[in-house]
Every structure is written in C-alpha cells, then in structure tokens.
PDB file of C-alpha atoms in Angstrom:
ATOM      1  CA  UNK A   1       0.090   0.001   0.030  1.00  0.00           C
ATOM      2  CA  UNK A   2       1.208   3.501  -0.790  1.00  0.00           C
ATOM      3  CA  UNK A   3       1.441   5.979   1.866  1.00  0.00           C
ATOM      4  CA  UNK A   4       3.491   8.015   4.380  1.00  0.00           C
ATOM      5  CA  UNK A   5       5.069   6.660   7.406  1.00  0.00           C
ATOM      6  CA  UNK A   6       6.360   8.562  10.506  1.00  0.00           C
ATOM      7  CA  UNK A   7       8.075   7.103  13.246  1.00  0.00           C
ATOM      8  CA  UNK A   8       7.922   6.835  16.070  1.00  0.00           C
ATOM      9  CA  UNK A   9       4.382   7.773  17.151  1.00  0.00           C
ATOM     10  CA  UNK A  10       5.551   9.051  20.436  1.00  0.00           C
ATOM     11  CA  UNK A  11       8.901  10.453  21.287  1.00  0.00           C
ATOM     12  CA  UNK A  12      10.285  11.743  24.590  1.00  0.00           C
ATOM     13  CA  UNK A  13      13.600  13.603  24.992  1.00  0.00           C
ATOM     14  CA  UNK A  14      15.373  15.616  27.498  1.00  0.00           C
ATOM     15  CA  UNK A  15      15.810  19.368  27.051  1.00  0.00           C
ATOM     16  CA  UNK A  16      18.968  20.295  25.244  1.00  0.00           C
ATOM     17  CA  UNK A  17      19.099  17.212  23.116  1.00  0.00           C
ATOM     18  CA  UNK A  18      18.679  17.192  19.291  1.00  0.00           C
ATOM     19  CA  UNK A  19      16.135  14.723  18.065  1.00  0.00           C
ATOM     20  CA  UNK A  20      15.338  13.512  14.409  1.00  0.00           C
ATOM     21  CA  UNK A  21      11.849  12.667  13.255  1.00  0.00           C
ATOM     22  CA  UNK A  22      11.512  10.322  10.407  1.00  0.00           C
ATOM     23  CA  UNK A  23       9.164  10.541   7.362  1.00  0.00           C
ATOM     24  CA  UNK A  24       9.139   8.279   4.439  1.00  0.00           C
ATOM     25  CA  UNK A  25       6.823   8.105   1.533  1.00  0.00           C
ATOM     26  CA  UNK A  26       6.352   5.513  -1.251  1.00  0.00           C
ATOM     27  CA  UNK A  27       3.842   7.643  -3.298  1.00  0.00           C
ATOM     28  CA  UNK A  28       6.679   8.754  -5.737  1.00  0.00           C
ATOM     29  CA  UNK A  29       5.775  12.365  -4.756  1.00  0.00           C
ATOM     30  CA  UNK A  30       8.308  15.071  -5.515  1.00  0.00           C
ATOM     31  CA  UNK A  31       7.228  17.525  -2.771  1.00  0.00           C
ATOM     32  CA  UNK A  32       7.389  16.891   1.004  1.00  0.00           C
ATOM     33  CA  UNK A  33       6.392  19.046   3.976  1.00  0.00           C
ATOM     34  CA  UNK A  34       6.788  19.287   7.666  1.00  0.00           C
ATOM     35  CA  UNK A  35       4.140  20.934   9.856  1.00  0.00           C
ATOM     36  CA  UNK A  36       3.894  21.609  13.628  1.00  0.00           C
ATOM     37  CA  UNK A  37       0.597  21.474  15.547  1.00  0.00           C
ATOM     38  CA  UNK A  38       0.232  22.748  19.148  1.00  0.00           C
ATOM     39  CA  UNK A  39      -2.811  21.667  21.295  1.00  0.00           C
ATOM     40  CA  UNK A  40      -6.005  23.239  19.855  1.00  0.00           C
ATOM     41  CA  UNK A  41      -4.175  25.016  17.144  1.00  0.00           C
ATOM     42  CA  UNK A  42      -3.844  24.686  13.389  1.00  0.00           C
ATOM     43  CA  UNK A  43      -1.023  23.510  11.216  1.00  0.00           C
ATOM     44  CA  UNK A  44       2.102  25.658  10.823  1.00  0.00           C
ATOM     45  CA  UNK A  45       4.648  24.994   8.049  1.00  0.00           C
ATOM     46  CA  UNK A  46       8.216  24.307   9.153  1.00  0.00           C
ATOM     47  CA  UNK A  47       9.996  23.313   5.966  1.00  0.00           C
ATOM     48  CA  UNK A  48       9.072  22.115   2.574  1.00  0.00           C
ATOM     49  CA  UNK A  49      10.968  20.467  -0.301  1.00  0.00           C
ATOM     50  CA  UNK A  50       9.922  20.546  -3.888  1.00  0.00           C
ATOM     51  CA  UNK A  51      12.716  18.307  -5.198  1.00  0.00           C
ATOM     52  CA  UNK A  52      15.617  16.218  -3.964  1.00  0.00           C
ATOM     53  CA  UNK A  53      18.490  18.193  -2.542  1.00  0.00           C
ATOM     54  CA  UNK A  54      16.415  21.374  -2.222  1.00  0.00           C
ATOM     55  CA  UNK A  55      14.228  22.624   0.506  1.00  0.00           C
ATOM     56  CA  UNK A  56      12.763  25.963   1.688  1.00  0.00           C
ATOM     57  CA  UNK A  57      11.910  27.505   5.099  1.00  0.00           C
ATOM     58  CA  UNK A  58       8.366  27.705   6.003  1.00  0.00           C
ATOM     59  CA  UNK A  59       6.784  29.997   8.561  1.00  0.00           C
ATOM     60  CA  UNK A  60       8.343  28.648  11.675  1.00  0.00           C
ATOM     61  CA  UNK A  61      11.752  27.272  10.646  1.00  0.00           C
ATOM     62  CA  UNK A  62      13.864  28.534  13.489  1.00  0.00           C
ATOM     63  CA  UNK A  63      15.246  25.746  15.611  1.00  0.00           C
ATOM     64  CA  UNK A  64      14.642  23.072  12.952  1.00  0.00           C
ATOM     65  CA  UNK A  65      16.667  21.511  10.184  1.00  0.00           C
ATOM     66  CA  UNK A  66      15.905  19.103   7.373  1.00  0.00           C
ATOM     67  CA  UNK A  67      17.623  17.262   4.553  1.00  0.00           C
ATOM     68  CA  UNK A  68      16.319  15.772   1.307  1.00  0.00           C
ATOM     69  CA  UNK A  69      18.983  13.349   0.041  1.00  0.00           C
ATOM     70  CA  UNK A  70      16.413  10.836  -1.363  1.00  0.00           C
ATOM     71  CA  UNK A  71      13.019  11.377  -2.916  1.00  0.00           C
ATOM     72  CA  UNK A  72      11.271   9.025  -0.387  1.00  0.00           C
ATOM     73  CA  UNK A  73      12.665  10.546   2.791  1.00  0.00           C
ATOM     74  CA  UNK A  74      12.465  13.933   4.453  1.00  0.00           C
ATOM     75  CA  UNK A  75      13.790  13.814   8.070  1.00  0.00           C
ATOM     76  CA  UNK A  76      13.248  16.656  10.479  1.00  0.00           C
ATOM     77  CA  UNK A  77      15.753  17.515  13.211  1.00  0.00           C
ATOM     78  CA  UNK A  78      14.445  19.436  16.187  1.00  0.00           C
ATOM     79  CA  UNK A  79      17.587  21.114  17.523  1.00  0.00           C
ATOM     80  CA  UNK A  80      18.269  22.322  21.105  1.00  0.00           C
ATOM     81  CA  UNK A  81      17.742  25.866  19.668  1.00  0.00           C
ATOM     82  CA  UNK A  82      14.059  25.253  19.366  1.00  0.00           C
ATOM     83  CA  UNK A  83      12.581  26.906  22.475  1.00  0.00           C
ATOM     84  CA  UNK A  84       9.250  24.991  22.784  1.00  0.00           C
ATOM     85  CA  UNK A  85       9.735  21.759  20.859  1.00  0.00           C
ATOM     86  CA  UNK A  86       7.013  19.892  22.520  1.00  0.00           C
ATOM     87  CA  UNK A  87       4.258  19.564  19.804  1.00  0.00           C
ATOM     88  CA  UNK A  88       2.579  17.192  17.348  1.00  0.00           C
ATOM     89  CA  UNK A  89       4.660  17.006  14.072  1.00  0.00           C
ATOM     90  CA  UNK A  90       3.036  16.011  10.860  1.00  0.00           C
ATOM     91  CA  UNK A  91       4.799  15.201   7.530  1.00  0.00           C
ATOM     92  CA  UNK A  92       3.008  15.378   4.160  1.00  0.00           C
ATOM     93  CA  UNK A  93       3.743  14.834   0.513  1.00  0.00           C
ATOM     94  CA  UNK A  94       2.306  15.856  -2.771  1.00  0.00           C
ATOM     95  CA  UNK A  95       2.882  15.391  -6.381  1.00  0.00           C
ATOM     96  CA  UNK A  96       4.358  18.240  -8.449  1.00  0.00           C
ATOM     97  CA  UNK A  97       1.322  18.601 -10.593  1.00  0.00           C
ATOM     98  CA  UNK A  98      -1.399  21.187  -9.876  1.00  0.00           C
ATOM     99  CA  UNK A  99      -3.348  21.178  -7.639  1.00  0.00           C
ATOM    100  CA  UNK A 100      -0.663  19.509  -5.394  1.00  0.00           C
ATOM    101  CA  UNK A 101      -3.023  17.509  -3.206  1.00  0.00           C
ATOM    102  CA  UNK A 102      -1.126  16.798   0.068  1.00  0.00           C
ATOM    103  CA  UNK A 103      -1.324  13.426   1.768  1.00  0.00           C
ATOM    104  CA  UNK A 104      -0.499  13.391   5.459  1.00  0.00           C
ATOM    105  CA  UNK A 105       1.305  10.897   7.698  1.00  0.00           C
ATOM    106  CA  UNK A 106       0.021   9.731  11.021  1.00  0.00           C
ATOM    107  CA  UNK A 107       2.220  12.185  12.982  1.00  0.00           C
ATOM    108  CA  UNK A 108       4.926  12.117  15.746  1.00  0.00           C
ATOM    109  CA  UNK A 109       3.956  13.477  19.156  1.00  0.00           C
ATOM    110  CA  UNK A 110       7.277  14.813  20.647  1.00  0.00           C
ATOM    111  CA  UNK A 111       7.534  15.599  24.299  1.00  0.00           C
ATOM    112  CA  UNK A 112      10.634  17.402  25.652  1.00  0.00           C
ATOM    113  CA  UNK A 113      11.170  17.764  29.392  1.00  0.00           C
TER     114      UNK A 113
ATOM    115  CA  UNK B   1      -8.919  38.898   7.466  1.00  0.00           C
ATOM    116  CA  UNK B   2      -7.687  35.374   6.801  1.00  0.00           C
ATOM    117  CA  UNK B   3      -7.452  34.374   3.190  1.00  0.00           C
ATOM    118  CA  UNK B   4      -9.365  31.169   4.061  1.00  0.00           C
ATOM    119  CA  UNK B   5     -12.193  31.481   6.521  1.00  0.00           C
ATOM    120  CA  UNK B   6     -14.358  28.599   7.997  1.00  0.00           C
ATOM    121  CA  UNK B   7     -17.658  28.774   9.758  1.00  0.00           C
ATOM    122  CA  UNK B   8     -18.757  27.941  12.278  1.00  0.00           C
ATOM    123  CA  UNK B   9     -15.666  27.603  14.492  1.00  0.00           C
ATOM    124  CA  UNK B  10     -17.592  25.186  16.787  1.00  0.00           C
ATOM    125  CA  UNK B  11     -20.586  23.081  16.247  1.00  0.00           C
ATOM    126  CA  UNK B  12     -22.371  20.707  18.475  1.00  0.00           C
ATOM    127  CA  UNK B  13     -25.153  18.556  16.911  1.00  0.00           C
ATOM    128  CA  UNK B  14     -27.340  15.673  17.957  1.00  0.00           C
ATOM    129  CA  UNK B  15     -26.880  12.245  16.370  1.00  0.00           C
ATOM    130  CA  UNK B  16     -28.802  12.100  13.064  1.00  0.00           C
ATOM    131  CA  UNK B  17     -28.702  15.794  12.330  1.00  0.00           C
ATOM    132  CA  UNK B  18     -27.596  17.216   8.861  1.00  0.00           C
ATOM    133  CA  UNK B  19     -24.504  19.303   9.326  1.00  0.00           C
ATOM    134  CA  UNK B  20     -23.056  22.008   7.081  1.00  0.00           C
ATOM    135  CA  UNK B  21     -19.520  23.485   7.407  1.00  0.00           C
ATOM    136  CA  UNK B  22     -18.628  26.360   5.200  1.00  0.00           C
ATOM    137  CA  UNK B  23     -15.359  27.631   3.816  1.00  0.00           C
ATOM    138  CA  UNK B  24     -14.805  30.930   2.024  1.00  0.00           C
ATOM    139  CA  UNK B  25     -11.532  32.055   0.424  1.00  0.00           C
ATOM    140  CA  UNK B  26     -10.272  35.242  -1.123  1.00  0.00           C
ATOM    141  CA  UNK B  27      -7.376  33.832  -3.175  1.00  0.00           C
ATOM    142  CA  UNK B  28      -7.547  32.473  -6.689  1.00  0.00           C
ATOM    143  CA  UNK B  29      -7.490  28.669  -6.592  1.00  0.00           C
ATOM    144  CA  UNK B  30      -7.752  25.699  -8.824  1.00  0.00           C
ATOM    145  CA  UNK B  31      -8.931  23.322  -6.088  1.00  0.00           C
ATOM    146  CA  UNK B  32      -9.927  22.950  -2.421  1.00  0.00           C
ATOM    147  CA  UNK B  33      -9.091  20.205  -0.021  1.00  0.00           C
ATOM    148  CA  UNK B  34     -11.225  19.095   2.886  1.00  0.00           C
ATOM    149  CA  UNK B  35      -9.450  17.331   5.726  1.00  0.00           C
ATOM    150  CA  UNK B  36     -10.488  15.624   8.935  1.00  0.00           C
ATOM    151  CA  UNK B  37      -8.623  15.331  12.141  1.00  0.00           C
ATOM    152  CA  UNK B  38      -9.952  13.322  15.072  1.00  0.00           C
ATOM    153  CA  UNK B  39      -8.801  14.332  18.600  1.00  0.00           C
ATOM    154  CA  UNK B  40      -5.221  13.240  19.105  1.00  0.00           C
ATOM    155  CA  UNK B  41      -5.043  11.882  15.652  1.00  0.00           C
ATOM    156  CA  UNK B  42      -3.485  12.406  12.259  1.00  0.00           C
ATOM    157  CA  UNK B  43      -5.157  14.191   9.337  1.00  0.00           C
ATOM    158  CA  UNK B  44      -7.258  12.326   6.852  1.00  0.00           C
ATOM    159  CA  UNK B  45      -8.097  13.578   3.426  1.00  0.00           C
ATOM    160  CA  UNK B  46     -11.779  13.733   2.724  1.00  0.00           C
ATOM    161  CA  UNK B  47     -12.101  15.457  -0.674  1.00  0.00           C
ATOM    162  CA  UNK B  48     -10.083  17.410  -3.209  1.00  0.00           C
ATOM    163  CA  UNK B  49     -12.434  19.265  -5.546  1.00  0.00           C
ATOM    164  CA  UNK B  50     -12.183  21.821  -8.174  1.00  0.00           C
ATOM    165  CA  UNK B  51     -15.755  22.097  -9.383  1.00  0.00           C
ATOM    166  CA  UNK B  52     -19.206  20.858  -8.623  1.00  0.00           C
ATOM    167  CA  UNK B  53     -19.890  18.151  -6.047  1.00  0.00           C
ATOM    168  CA  UNK B  54     -18.356  15.081  -4.663  1.00  0.00           C
ATOM    169  CA  UNK B  55     -19.938  12.443  -2.342  1.00  0.00           C
ATOM    170  CA  UNK B  56     -18.434   9.699  -0.215  1.00  0.00           C
ATOM    171  CA  UNK B  57     -20.788   7.768   2.086  1.00  0.00           C
ATOM    172  CA  UNK B  58     -22.481  10.319   4.260  1.00  0.00           C
ATOM    173  CA  UNK B  59     -20.159  13.108   3.247  1.00  0.00           C
ATOM    174  CA  UNK B  60     -20.887  15.615   0.442  1.00  0.00           C
ATOM    175  CA  UNK B  61     -18.590  18.365  -0.557  1.00  0.00           C
ATOM    176  CA  UNK B  62     -19.525  21.218  -3.069  1.00  0.00           C
ATOM    177  CA  UNK B  63     -17.634  24.083  -4.364  1.00  0.00           C
ATOM    178  CA  UNK B  64     -18.419  27.273  -6.319  1.00  0.00           C
ATOM    179  CA  UNK B  65     -15.200  28.614  -7.822  1.00  0.00           C
ATOM    180  CA  UNK B  66     -16.891  31.841  -9.010  1.00  0.00           C
ATOM    181  CA  UNK B  67     -18.329  32.628  -5.610  1.00  0.00           C
ATOM    182  CA  UNK B  68     -15.199  31.361  -3.789  1.00  0.00           C
ATOM    183  CA  UNK B  69     -17.094  29.173  -1.444  1.00  0.00           C
ATOM    184  CA  UNK B  70     -17.210  25.519  -0.493  1.00  0.00           C
ATOM    185  CA  UNK B  71     -19.445  23.523   1.823  1.00  0.00           C
ATOM    186  CA  UNK B  72     -18.975  20.138   3.507  1.00  0.00           C
ATOM    187  CA  UNK B  73     -22.203  18.382   4.342  1.00  0.00           C
ATOM    188  CA  UNK B  74     -22.582  15.424   6.820  1.00  0.00           C
ATOM    189  CA  UNK B  75     -25.853  13.653   6.562  1.00  0.00           C
ATOM    190  CA  UNK B  76     -27.229  11.474   9.470  1.00  0.00           C
ATOM    191  CA  UNK B  77     -24.454  12.549  11.659  1.00  0.00           C
ATOM    192  CA  UNK B  78     -22.945  10.171  14.155  1.00  0.00           C
ATOM    193  CA  UNK B  79     -20.739  10.597  17.244  1.00  0.00           C
ATOM    194  CA  UNK B  80     -17.828   9.183  15.331  1.00  0.00           C
ATOM    195  CA  UNK B  81     -18.079  12.177  13.020  1.00  0.00           C
ATOM    196  CA  UNK B  82     -16.747  14.175  15.963  1.00  0.00           C
ATOM    197  CA  UNK B  83     -13.535  15.746  14.751  1.00  0.00           C
ATOM    198  CA  UNK B  84     -12.032  18.964  13.425  1.00  0.00           C
ATOM    199  CA  UNK B  85     -12.794  19.642   9.793  1.00  0.00           C
ATOM    200  CA  UNK B  86     -10.198  21.807   7.843  1.00  0.00           C
ATOM    201  CA  UNK B  87     -10.452  23.301   4.464  1.00  0.00           C
ATOM    202  CA  UNK B  88      -7.176  24.125   2.659  1.00  0.00           C
ATOM    203  CA  UNK B  89      -6.309  25.667  -0.593  1.00  0.00           C
ATOM    204  CA  UNK B  90      -3.072  24.932  -2.466  1.00  0.00           C
ATOM    205  CA  UNK B  91      -1.330  28.151  -3.518  1.00  0.00           C
ATOM    206  CA  UNK B  92      -0.459  28.091  -7.172  1.00  0.00           C
ATOM    207  CA  UNK B  93       3.310  27.782  -7.950  1.00  0.00           C
ATOM    208  CA  UNK B  94       4.473  27.463  -4.457  1.00  0.00           C
ATOM    209  CA  UNK B  95       3.201  23.997  -3.393  1.00  0.00           C
ATOM    210  CA  UNK B  96       2.032  25.478  -0.060  1.00  0.00           C
ATOM    211  CA  UNK B  97      -1.411  25.322   1.465  1.00  0.00           C
ATOM    212  CA  UNK B  98      -3.389  28.032   3.079  1.00  0.00           C
ATOM    213  CA  UNK B  99      -5.408  26.414   5.906  1.00  0.00           C
ATOM    214  CA  UNK B 100      -8.765  27.486   7.196  1.00  0.00           C
ATOM    215  CA  UNK B 101      -9.088  27.860  10.968  1.00  0.00           C
ATOM    216  CA  UNK B 102     -10.875  24.636  11.310  1.00  0.00           C
ATOM    217  CA  UNK B 103     -14.471  23.757  12.576  1.00  0.00           C
ATOM    218  CA  UNK B 104     -14.648  21.694  15.642  1.00  0.00           C
ATOM    219  CA  UNK B 105     -17.600  19.337  15.450  1.00  0.00           C
ATOM    220  CA  UNK B 106     -19.101  17.429  18.369  1.00  0.00           C
ATOM    221  CA  UNK B 107     -21.990  15.041  17.694  1.00  0.00           C
ATOM    222  CA  UNK B 108     -23.834  13.892  20.797  1.00  0.00           C
ATOM    223  CA  UNK B 109     -25.456  10.487  21.053  1.00  0.00           C
TER     224      UNK B 109
END
C-alpha cells in the first residue's frame, strides 16, 4: 500500500538534546512538507521540499533543520535551539502537478522535558 | 482577514442531524481540499475538488469557484463524526497550503 510513514508515534527527549523525526513516503511524490501543531491550534509549516537536494523554510523554521537526500525521505531535526519543541509533528507529501493534493502521515508526538 | 475562513468555528449537533460546514476564500485557486482530524489523531483527506460536487458515504462536498465558497455536508451525523474539519487551498506555484481555521464538530449520542 502506498502511503506516508512517520516514526515513532511518540517520542520523549530531555531538554538540550537534538532529535530527528522520520518521514518516508512511497507515493513517488516530488514534494514533501513538515508541519507543527500545538494543542487546539492549526498547522504551521516548518519546511518544505519540492525536489531532492532542495528545501525551503516555512513560517516557523527557526530551531529546525531538514535534509532531502532521497526522494522518499525527508527527516526533520528538532535542535536544542528550538525553544518550545513539545508538539505534534506532521509530515505530508504531494505530487508536482497542480493542484498539489497533500497526503498526510500519522504524525509524531514529541515531548521534551 | 484570513485568506481562508471557515464557519462555524464550533458546532455541536445531535446524532442524526444534517451538518453543514462552510469555507470561503479570497485567493484564486484551482482546487480546495477538505481534511478531517480526530482528537489526538492524524489528518485524513476527505475530498479534493475543483468544481461541482463530490460524495463519499454520508459526506458531500460542494464548491463554487466563482463565488469562492465550498461547503462540507454530513448527513445522518454520528458521534464518530466528531472531529476537526479543515479546508485548505493549494497556492499556485508554491506548493504550499493555506489552511482554514478549522471547525470543531461534536456529535452527541
């Protein structure tokens, strides 16, 4: 079955540690996205990538980093510079054809204490 | 004013009621996406539509591109329909979505 996988579902880290969230898709999509969602709030775009080896900052990129070495994978690193990293992180992907329908992964809930 | 606005923000209904959620947008679009998120859950795609109407089970989505308005209808609502419903529009040329504020629906048994 085609889809997007994110692992793990729940992640716990100590403050000051970097942590990398995994996102893999087998939909052959060119574009991939990372969103952050805080309780009771909407989605905010962290980073997106339209093609391998290229990515752009979204609205809240500070304290995060990404890489896009393979078409299928778009890992997100939450660095110690991110002041409030505890949140629900969602990955999505879309084809490169208009209207770029996005498909979402199940999400990773990160808790930093 | 947000470029994509939803109404109502919150909605409580009794089981069996017909529900309508509205989405209005001010940007030019080629399509609109309806999404569903259950409490604590991921996001599920309901419909992507660029004209007319689409139906899947008890869900119906309509769009009027000229009037810049879309509606999501739920017939014979059920408590399992309780979720946040989000409309989103892809921005042409940038691959990014503009999200509506979401409608929090609670269906009581």
